[in-house]
mmCIF file of C-alpha atoms in Angstrom:
data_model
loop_
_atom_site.group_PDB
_atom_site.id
_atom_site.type_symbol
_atom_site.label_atom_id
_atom_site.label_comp_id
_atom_site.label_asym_id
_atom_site.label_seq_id
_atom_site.Cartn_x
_atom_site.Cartn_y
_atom_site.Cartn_z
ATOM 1 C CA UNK M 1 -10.569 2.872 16.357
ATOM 2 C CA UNK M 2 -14.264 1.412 16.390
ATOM 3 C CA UNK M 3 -16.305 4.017 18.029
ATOM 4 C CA UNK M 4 -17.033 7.438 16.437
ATOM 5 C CA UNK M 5 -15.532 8.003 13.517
ATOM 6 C CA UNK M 6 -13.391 4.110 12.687
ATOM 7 C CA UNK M 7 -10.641 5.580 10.912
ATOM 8 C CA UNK M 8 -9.433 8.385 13.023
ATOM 9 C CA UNK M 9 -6.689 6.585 15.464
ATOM 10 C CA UNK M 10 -5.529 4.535 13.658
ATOM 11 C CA UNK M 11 -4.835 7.211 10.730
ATOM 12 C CA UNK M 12 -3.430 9.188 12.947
ATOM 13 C CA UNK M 13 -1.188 7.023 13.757
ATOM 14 C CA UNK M 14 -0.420 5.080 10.760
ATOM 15 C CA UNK M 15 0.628 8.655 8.788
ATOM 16 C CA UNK M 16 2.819 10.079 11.358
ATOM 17 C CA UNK M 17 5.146 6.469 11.422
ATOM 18 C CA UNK M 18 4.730 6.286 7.873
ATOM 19 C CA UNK M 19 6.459 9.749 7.623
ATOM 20 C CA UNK M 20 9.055 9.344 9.755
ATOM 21 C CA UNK M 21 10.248 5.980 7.830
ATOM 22 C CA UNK M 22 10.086 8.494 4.773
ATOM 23 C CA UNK M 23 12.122 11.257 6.650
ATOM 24 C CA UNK M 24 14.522 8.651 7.643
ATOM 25 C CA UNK M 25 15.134 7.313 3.794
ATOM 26 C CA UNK M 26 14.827 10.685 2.151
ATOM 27 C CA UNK M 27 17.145 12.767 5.160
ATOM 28 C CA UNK M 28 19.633 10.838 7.031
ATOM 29 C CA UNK M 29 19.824 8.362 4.347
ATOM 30 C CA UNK M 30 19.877 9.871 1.224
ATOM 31 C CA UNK M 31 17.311 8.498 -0.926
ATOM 32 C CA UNK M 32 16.401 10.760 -3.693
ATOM 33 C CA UNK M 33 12.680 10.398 -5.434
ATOM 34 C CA UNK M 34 11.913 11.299 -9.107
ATOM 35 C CA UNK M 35 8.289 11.582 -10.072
ATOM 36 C CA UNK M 36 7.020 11.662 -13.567
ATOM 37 C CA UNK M 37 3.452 11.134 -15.612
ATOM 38 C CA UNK M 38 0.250 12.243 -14.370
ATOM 39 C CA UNK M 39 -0.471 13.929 -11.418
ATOM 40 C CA UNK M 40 -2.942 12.777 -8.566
ATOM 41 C CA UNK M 41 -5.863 14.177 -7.672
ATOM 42 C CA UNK M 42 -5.624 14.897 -3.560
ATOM 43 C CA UNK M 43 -7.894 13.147 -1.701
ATOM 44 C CA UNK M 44 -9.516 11.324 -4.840
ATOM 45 C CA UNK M 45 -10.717 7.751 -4.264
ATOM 46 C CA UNK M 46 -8.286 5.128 -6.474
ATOM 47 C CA UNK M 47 -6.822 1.567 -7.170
ATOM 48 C CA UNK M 48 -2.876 1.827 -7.491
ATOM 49 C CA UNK M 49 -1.380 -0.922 -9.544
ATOM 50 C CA UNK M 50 2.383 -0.891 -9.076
ATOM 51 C CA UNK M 51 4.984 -3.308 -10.613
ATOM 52 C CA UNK M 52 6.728 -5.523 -7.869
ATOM 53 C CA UNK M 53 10.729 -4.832 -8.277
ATOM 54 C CA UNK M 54 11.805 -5.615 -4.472
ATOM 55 C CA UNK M 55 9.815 -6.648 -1.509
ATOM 56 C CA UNK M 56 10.263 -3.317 -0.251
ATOM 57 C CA UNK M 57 8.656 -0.731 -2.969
ATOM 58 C CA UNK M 58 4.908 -0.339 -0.811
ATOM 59 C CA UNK M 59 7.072 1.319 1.520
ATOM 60 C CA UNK M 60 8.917 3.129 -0.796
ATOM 61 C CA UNK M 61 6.057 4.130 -2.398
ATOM 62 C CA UNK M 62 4.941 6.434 0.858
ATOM 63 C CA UNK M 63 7.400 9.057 -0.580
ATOM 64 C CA UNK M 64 5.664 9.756 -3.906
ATOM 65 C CA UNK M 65 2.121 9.557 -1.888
ATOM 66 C CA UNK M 66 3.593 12.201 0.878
ATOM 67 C CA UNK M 67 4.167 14.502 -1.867
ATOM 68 C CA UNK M 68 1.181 14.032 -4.032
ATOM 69 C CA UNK M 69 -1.945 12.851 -2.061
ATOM 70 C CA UNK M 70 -2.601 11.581 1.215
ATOM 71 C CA UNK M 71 -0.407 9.088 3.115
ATOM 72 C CA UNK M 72 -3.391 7.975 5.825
ATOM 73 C CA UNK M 73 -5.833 6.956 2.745
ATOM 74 C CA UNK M 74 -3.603 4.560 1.287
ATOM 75 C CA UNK M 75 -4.526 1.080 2.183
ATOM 76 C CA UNK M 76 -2.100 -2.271 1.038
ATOM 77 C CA UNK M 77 -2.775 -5.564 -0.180
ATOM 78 C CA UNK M 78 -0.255 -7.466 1.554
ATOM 79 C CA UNK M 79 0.405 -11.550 2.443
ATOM 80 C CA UNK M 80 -1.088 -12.252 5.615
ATOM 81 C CA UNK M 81 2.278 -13.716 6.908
ATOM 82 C CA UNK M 82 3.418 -9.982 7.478
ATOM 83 C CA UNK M 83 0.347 -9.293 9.834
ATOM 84 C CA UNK M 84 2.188 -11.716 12.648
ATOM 85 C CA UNK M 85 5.577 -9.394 12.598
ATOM 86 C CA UNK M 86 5.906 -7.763 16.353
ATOM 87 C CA UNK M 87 4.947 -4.037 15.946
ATOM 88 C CA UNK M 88 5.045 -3.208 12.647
ATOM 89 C CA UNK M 89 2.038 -6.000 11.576
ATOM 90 C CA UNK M 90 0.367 -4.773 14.416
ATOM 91 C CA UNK M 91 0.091 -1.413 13.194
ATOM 92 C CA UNK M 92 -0.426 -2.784 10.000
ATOM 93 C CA UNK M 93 -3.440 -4.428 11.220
ATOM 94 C CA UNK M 94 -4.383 -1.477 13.198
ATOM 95 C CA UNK M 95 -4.028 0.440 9.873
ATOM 96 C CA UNK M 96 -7.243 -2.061 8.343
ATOM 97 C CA UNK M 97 -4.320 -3.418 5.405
ATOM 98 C CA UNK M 98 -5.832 -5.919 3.233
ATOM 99 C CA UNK M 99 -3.850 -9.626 4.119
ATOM 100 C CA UNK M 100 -4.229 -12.041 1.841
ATOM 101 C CA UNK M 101 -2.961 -16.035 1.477
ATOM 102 C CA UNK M 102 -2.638 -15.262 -2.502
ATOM 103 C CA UNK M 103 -5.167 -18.498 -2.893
ATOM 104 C CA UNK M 104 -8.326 -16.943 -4.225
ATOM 105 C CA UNK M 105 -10.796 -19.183 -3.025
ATOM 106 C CA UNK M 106 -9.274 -17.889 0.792
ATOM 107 C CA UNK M 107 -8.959 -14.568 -0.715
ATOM 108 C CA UNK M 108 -12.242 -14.160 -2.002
ATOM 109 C CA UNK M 109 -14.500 -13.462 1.018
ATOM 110 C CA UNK M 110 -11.946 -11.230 2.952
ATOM 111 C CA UNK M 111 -11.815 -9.292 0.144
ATOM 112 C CA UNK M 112 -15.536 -8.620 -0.219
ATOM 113 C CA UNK M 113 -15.608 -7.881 3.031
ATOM 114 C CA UNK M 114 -13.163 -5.572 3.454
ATOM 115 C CA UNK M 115 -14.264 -3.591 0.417
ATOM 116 C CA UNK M 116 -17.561 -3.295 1.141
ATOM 117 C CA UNK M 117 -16.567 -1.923 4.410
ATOM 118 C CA UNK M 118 -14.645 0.558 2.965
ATOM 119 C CA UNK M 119 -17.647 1.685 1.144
ATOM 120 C CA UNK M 120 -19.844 1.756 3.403
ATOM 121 C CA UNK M 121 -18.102 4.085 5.808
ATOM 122 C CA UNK M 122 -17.897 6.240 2.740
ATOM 123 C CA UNK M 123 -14.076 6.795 3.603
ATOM 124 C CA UNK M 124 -11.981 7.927 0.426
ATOM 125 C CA UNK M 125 -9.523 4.919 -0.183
ATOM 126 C CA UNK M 126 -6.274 4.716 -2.421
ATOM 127 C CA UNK M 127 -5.787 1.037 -1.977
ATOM 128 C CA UNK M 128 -2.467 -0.898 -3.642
ATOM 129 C CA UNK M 129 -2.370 -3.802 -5.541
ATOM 130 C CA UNK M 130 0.460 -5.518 -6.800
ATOM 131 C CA UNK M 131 -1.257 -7.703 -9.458
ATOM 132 C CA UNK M 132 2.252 -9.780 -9.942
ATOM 133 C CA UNK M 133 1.784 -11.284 -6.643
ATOM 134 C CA UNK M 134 5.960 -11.276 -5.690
ATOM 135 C CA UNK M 135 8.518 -9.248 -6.364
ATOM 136 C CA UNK M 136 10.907 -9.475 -8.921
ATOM 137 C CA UNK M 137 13.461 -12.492 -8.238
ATOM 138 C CA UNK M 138 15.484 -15.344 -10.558
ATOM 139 C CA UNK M 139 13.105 -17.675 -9.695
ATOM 140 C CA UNK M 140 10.062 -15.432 -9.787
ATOM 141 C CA UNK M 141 10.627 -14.726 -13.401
ATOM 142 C CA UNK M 142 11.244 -18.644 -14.503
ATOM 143 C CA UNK M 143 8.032 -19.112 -12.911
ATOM 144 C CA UNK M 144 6.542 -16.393 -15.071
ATOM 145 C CA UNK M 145 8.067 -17.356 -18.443
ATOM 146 C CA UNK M 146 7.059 -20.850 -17.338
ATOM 147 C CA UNK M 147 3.480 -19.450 -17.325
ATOM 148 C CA UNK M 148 4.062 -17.480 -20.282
ATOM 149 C CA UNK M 149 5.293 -20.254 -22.735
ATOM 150 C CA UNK M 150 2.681 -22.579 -21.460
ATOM 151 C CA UNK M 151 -0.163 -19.746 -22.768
ATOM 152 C CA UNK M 152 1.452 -18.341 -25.893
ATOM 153 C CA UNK M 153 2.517 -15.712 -23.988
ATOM 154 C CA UNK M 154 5.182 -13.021 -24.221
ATOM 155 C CA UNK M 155 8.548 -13.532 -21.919
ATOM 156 C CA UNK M 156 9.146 -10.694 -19.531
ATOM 157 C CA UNK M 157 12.258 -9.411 -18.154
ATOM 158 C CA UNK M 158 11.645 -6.561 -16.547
ATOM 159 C CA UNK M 159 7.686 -7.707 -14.766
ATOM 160 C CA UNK M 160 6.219 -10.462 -13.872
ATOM 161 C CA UNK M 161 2.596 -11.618 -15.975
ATOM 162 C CA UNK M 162 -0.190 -10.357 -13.220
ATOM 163 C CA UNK M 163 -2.560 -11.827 -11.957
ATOM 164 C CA UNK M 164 -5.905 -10.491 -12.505
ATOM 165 C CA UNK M 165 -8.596 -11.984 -10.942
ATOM 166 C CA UNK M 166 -8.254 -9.615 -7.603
ATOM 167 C CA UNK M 167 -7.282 -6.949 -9.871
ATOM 168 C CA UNK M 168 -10.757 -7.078 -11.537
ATOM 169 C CA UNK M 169 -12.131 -7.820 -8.390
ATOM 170 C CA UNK M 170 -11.478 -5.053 -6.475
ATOM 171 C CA UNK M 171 -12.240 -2.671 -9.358
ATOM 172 C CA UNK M 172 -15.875 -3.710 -9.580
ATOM 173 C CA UNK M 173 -16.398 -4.297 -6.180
ATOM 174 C CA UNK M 174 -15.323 -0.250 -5.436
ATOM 175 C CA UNK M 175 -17.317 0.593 -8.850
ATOM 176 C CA UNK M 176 -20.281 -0.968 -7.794
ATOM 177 C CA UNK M 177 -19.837 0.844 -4.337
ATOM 178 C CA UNK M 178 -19.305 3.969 -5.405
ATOM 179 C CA UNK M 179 -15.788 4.422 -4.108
ATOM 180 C CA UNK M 180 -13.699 4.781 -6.848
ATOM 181 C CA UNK M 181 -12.805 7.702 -9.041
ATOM 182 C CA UNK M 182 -9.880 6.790 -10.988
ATOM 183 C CA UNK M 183 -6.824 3.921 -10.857
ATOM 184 C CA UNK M 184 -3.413 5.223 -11.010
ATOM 185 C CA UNK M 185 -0.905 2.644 -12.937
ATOM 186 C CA UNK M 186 2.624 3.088 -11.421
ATOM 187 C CA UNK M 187 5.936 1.971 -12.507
ATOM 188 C CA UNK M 188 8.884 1.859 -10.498
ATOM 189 C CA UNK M 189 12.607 1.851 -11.105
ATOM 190 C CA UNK M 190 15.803 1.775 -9.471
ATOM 191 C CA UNK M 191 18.661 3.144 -11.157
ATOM 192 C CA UNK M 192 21.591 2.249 -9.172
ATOM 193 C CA UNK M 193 21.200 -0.206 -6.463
ATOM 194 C CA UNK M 194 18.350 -2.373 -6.165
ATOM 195 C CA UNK M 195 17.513 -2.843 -2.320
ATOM 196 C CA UNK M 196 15.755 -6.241 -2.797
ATOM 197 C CA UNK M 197 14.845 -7.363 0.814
ATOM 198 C CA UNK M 198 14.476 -5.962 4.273
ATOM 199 C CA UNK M 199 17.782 -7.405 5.368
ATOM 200 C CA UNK M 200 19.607 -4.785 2.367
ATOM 201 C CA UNK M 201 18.046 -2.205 4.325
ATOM 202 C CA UNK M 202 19.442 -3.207 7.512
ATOM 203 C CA UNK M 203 22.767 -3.368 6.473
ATOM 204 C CA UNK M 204 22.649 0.058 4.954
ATOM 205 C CA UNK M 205 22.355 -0.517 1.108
ATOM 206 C CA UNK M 206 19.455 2.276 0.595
ATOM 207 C CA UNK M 207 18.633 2.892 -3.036
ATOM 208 C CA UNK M 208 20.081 5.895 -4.315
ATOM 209 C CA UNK M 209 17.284 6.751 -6.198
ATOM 210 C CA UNK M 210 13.711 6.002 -6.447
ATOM 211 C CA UNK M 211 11.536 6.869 -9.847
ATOM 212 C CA UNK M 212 8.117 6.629 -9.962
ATOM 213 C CA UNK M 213 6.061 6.810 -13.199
ATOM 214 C CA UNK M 214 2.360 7.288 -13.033
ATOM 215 C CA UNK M 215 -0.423 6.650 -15.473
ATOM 216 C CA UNK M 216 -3.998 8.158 -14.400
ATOM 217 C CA UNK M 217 -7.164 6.414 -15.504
ATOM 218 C CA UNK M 218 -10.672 7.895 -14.754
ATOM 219 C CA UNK M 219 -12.821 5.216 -14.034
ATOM 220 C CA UNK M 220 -15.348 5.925 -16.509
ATOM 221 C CA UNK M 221 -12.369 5.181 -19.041
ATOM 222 C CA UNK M 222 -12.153 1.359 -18.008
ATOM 223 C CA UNK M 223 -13.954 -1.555 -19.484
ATOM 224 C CA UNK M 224 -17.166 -2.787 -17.790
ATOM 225 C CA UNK M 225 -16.528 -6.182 -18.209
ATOM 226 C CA UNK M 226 -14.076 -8.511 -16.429
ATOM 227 C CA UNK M 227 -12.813 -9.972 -19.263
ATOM 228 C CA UNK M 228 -12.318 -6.271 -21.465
ATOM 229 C CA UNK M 229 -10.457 -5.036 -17.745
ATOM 230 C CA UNK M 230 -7.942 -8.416 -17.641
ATOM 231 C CA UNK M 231 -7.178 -7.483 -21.090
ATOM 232 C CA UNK M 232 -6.411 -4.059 -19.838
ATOM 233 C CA UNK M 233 -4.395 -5.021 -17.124
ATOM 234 C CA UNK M 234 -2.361 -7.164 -19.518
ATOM 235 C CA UNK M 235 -1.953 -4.386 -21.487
ATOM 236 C CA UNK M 236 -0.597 -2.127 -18.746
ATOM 237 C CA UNK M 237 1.761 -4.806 -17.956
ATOM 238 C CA UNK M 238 3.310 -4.927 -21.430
ATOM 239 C CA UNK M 239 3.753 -1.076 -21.868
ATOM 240 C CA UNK M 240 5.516 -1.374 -18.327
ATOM 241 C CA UNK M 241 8.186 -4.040 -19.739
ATOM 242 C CA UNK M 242 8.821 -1.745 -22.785
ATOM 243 C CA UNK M 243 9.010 1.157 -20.275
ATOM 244 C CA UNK M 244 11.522 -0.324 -17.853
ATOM 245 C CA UNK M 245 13.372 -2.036 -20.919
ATOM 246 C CA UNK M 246 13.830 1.529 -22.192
ATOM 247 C CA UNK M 247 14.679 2.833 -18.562
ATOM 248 C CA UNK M 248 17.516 0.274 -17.976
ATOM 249 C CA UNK M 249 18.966 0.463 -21.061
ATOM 250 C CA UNK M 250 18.835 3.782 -22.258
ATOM 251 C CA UNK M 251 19.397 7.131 -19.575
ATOM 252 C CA UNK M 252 17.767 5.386 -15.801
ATOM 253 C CA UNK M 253 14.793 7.881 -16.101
ATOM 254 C CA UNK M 254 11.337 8.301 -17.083
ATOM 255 C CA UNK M 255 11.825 11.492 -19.361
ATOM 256 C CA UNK M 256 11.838 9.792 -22.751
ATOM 257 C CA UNK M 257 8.265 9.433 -22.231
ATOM 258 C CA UNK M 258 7.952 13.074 -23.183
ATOM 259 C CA UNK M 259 6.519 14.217 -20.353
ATOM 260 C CA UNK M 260 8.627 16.030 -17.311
ATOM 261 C CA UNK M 261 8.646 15.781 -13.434
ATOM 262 C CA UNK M 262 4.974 16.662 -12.041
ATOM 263 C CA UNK M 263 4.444 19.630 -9.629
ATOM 264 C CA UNK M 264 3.897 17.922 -6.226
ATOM 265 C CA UNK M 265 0.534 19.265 -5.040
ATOM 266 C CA UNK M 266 2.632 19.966 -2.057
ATOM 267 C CA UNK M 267 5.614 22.268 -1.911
ATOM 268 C CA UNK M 268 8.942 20.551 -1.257
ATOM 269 C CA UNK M 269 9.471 23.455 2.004
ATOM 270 C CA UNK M 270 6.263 21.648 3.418
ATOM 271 C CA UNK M 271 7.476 18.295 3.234
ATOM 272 C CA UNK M 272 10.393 19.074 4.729
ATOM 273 C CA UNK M 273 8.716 20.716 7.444
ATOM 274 C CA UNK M 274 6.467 17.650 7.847
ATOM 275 C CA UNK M 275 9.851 15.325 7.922
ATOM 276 C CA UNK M 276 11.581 17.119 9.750
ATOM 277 C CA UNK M 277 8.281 17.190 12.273
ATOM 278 C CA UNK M 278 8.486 13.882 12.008
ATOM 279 C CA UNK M 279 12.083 13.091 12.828
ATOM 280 C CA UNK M 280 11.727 15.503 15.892
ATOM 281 C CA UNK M 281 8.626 13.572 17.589
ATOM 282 C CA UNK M 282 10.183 10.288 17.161
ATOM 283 C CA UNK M 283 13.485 11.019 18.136
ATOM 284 C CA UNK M 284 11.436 12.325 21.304
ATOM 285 C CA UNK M 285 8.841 9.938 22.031
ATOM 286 C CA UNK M 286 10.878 6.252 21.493
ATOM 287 C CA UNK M 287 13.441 7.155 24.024
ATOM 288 C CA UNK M 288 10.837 8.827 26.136
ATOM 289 C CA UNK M 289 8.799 5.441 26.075
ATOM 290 C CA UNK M 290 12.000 3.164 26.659
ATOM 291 C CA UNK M 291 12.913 5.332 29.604
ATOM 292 C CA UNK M 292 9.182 4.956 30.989
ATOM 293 C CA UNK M 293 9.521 1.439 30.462
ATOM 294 C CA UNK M 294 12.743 1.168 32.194
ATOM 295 C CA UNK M 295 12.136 3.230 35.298
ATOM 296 C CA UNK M 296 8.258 2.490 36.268
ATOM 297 C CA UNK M 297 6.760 -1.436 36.599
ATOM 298 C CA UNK M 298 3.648 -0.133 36.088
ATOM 299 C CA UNK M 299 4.436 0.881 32.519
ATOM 300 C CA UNK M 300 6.407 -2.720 32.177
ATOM 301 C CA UNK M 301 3.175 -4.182 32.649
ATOM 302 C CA UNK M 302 1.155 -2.358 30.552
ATOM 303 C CA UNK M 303 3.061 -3.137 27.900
ATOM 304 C CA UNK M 304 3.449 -6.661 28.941
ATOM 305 C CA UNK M 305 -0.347 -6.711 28.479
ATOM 306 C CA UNK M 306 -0.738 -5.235 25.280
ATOM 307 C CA UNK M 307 1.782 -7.356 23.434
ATOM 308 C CA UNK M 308 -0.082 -10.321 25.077
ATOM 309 C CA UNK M 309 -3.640 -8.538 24.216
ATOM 310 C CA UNK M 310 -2.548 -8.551 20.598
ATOM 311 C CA UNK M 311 -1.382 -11.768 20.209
ATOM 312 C CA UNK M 312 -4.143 -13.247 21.562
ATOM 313 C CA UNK M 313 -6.669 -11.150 19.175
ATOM 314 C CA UNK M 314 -4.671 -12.372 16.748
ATOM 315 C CA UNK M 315 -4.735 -16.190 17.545
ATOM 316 C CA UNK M 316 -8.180 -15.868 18.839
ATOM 317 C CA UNK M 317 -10.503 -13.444 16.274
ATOM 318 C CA UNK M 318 -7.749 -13.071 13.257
ATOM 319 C CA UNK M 319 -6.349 -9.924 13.562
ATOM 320 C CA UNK M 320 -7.145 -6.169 14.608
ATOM 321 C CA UNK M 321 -8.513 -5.757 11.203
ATOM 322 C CA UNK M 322 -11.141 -8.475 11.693
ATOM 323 C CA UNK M 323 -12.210 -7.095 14.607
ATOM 324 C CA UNK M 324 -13.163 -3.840 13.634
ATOM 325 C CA UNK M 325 -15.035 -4.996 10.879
ATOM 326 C CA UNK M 326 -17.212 -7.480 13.074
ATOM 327 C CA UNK M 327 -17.618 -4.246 15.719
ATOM 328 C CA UNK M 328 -18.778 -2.080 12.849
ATOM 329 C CA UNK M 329 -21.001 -4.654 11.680
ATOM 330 C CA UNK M 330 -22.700 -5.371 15.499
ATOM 331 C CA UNK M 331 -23.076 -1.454 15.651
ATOM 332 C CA UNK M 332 -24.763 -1.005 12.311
ATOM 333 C CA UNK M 333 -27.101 -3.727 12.715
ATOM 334 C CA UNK M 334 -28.156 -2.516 16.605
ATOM 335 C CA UNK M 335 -28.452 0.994 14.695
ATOM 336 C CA UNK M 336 -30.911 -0.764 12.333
ATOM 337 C CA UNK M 337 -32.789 -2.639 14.792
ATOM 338 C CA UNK M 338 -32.961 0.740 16.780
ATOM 339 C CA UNK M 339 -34.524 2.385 13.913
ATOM 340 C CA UNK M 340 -37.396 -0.289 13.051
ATOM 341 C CA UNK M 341 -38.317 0.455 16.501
ATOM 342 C CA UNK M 342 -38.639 3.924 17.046
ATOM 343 C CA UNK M 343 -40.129 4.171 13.096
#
């Protein structure tokens, strides 16, 4: 993960999970996806805004990016509560996912960091933002008419008001970089059940369908200046509550926009091939690893000692994420040093 090329592993890894959670919703659950707007540009550098319905639509979200770019470029803004979770935030960390306390003046300096990390690897990056902060909840949207009558603002129903300031943020940071080509506005929708939390998912109640609407934006088409690109993410945000009002109240779809499901830049026989790859190797390798771990002590231990090896890293340096970034940083300053000296 740090030496040679810093991305490698842990893509690797990160893409092949990733599908098989997408082969498991799509195949043995049933979860249909409908995908309408613009199309993506494979392998193009981008911001994804996405509103917040349920706590689960990142994931989600893997199904339309399986189909129409890259699954291991996509990087998440998520709260840095999730990072702790056995497993799954470790490969989240592993992954380099943005964590954030959703306090700006905590957020601030991660974020800088991170970014300009990003950029100066010169890795492509398709990095999600959910500018509303939470999902969609009762309370959530008090909260948010709260804010909204205190500021003359419009009541939603459907979103939340977003918060900009990491929003505009991020944008600049990656323009000013270099690393960003275009940001991609999505809206979701759920037209049957709504799958709010994780615990929905673990008693079964998968959504039945999943659609995705997606607005491209080359860069060069956004405002300069952070108060012309809040404006513009406000903006966003009130064509999505007009979109979704017209969604849950008219047909559940996306096609009175005018504009009809998008050729995946992928053909549907090679995502099933990928899936079903997918569902094969992990089938394979988790009961392969339990039965290693059952029948040898020496494998016992070594796991023994890499749960306690991550925990620690955790407690001790911040997380797997933090760590790469301060090995990158020790390696490109030695390469520096090394270079004033031979010049």
């Amino acid at each position: 993960m740090i030496f040679g090329d810093p991305f490698q592993i842990q893509q690797c890894m990160s893409d092949t999970k990733a599908k098989h959670l997408e082969a498991l919703l799509e195949t043995m659950f049933g979860v249909k996806v409908i995908i309408t707007g613009d199309a993506f540009v494979p392998g193009e550098r981008s911001v994804i805004i996405m509103n917040h319905r349920t706590r689960m639509d990142w994931m989600f979200l893997w199904s339309c990016l399986m189909r129409y770019s890259y699954l291991r470029l996509e990087k998440i803004c998520l709260k840095a509560s999730l990072k702790s979770v056995p497993g799954f935030g470790w490969a989240m960390q592993a992954a380099a996912y943005i964590f954030i306390h959703r306090k700006w003046k905590d957020d601030r300096s991660h974020f800088e960091d991170m970014i300009d990390y990003f950029c100066d690897i010169h890795e492509p990056l398709q990095l999600l933002i959910f500018p509303e902060g939470t999902d969609l909840t009762e309370s959530t949207t008090a909260r948010s008419n709260d804010f909204a009558e205190k500021n003359g603002l419009q009541k939603y129903e459907y979103v939340l008001h977003p918060r900009t300031t990491g929003f505009t943020f991020v944008v600049d940071r990656l323009r000013e970089g270099k690393n960003l080509d275009a940001v991609h506005d999505i809206t979701v929708a759920y037209p049957h059940n709504i799958p709010q939390t994780e615990s929905h998912l673990l008693h079964g109640d998968f959504p039945k369908e999943i659609h995705f609407h997606v607005h491209r934006y080359p860069i060069d088409t956004l405002p300069t200046s952070k108060e012309d690109l809040e404006l513009w993410c406000h903006r966003r945000w009130e064509e999505k509550e007009e979109r979704l009002r017209s969604f849950y109240q008219g047909e559940r779809n996306f096609y009175f926009t005018g504009q009809t499901v998008i050729p995946p830049c992928k053909s549907e026989l090679r995502v099933l091939v990928v899936k079903l790859l997918s569902l094969v190797y992990w089938t394979l390798f988790s009961p392969a690893m339990c039965l290693l771990i059952y029948s040898y002590s020496l494998v016992q231990w070594y796991f023994i000692i890499i749960i306690v090896i991550f925990v620690l890293q955790e407690r001790l340096f911040g997380g797997l994420e933090i760590m790469e970034l301060a090995c990158y940083r020790f390696l490109h300053k030695q390469s520096h040093s090394n270079a004033k000296k031979n010049a």
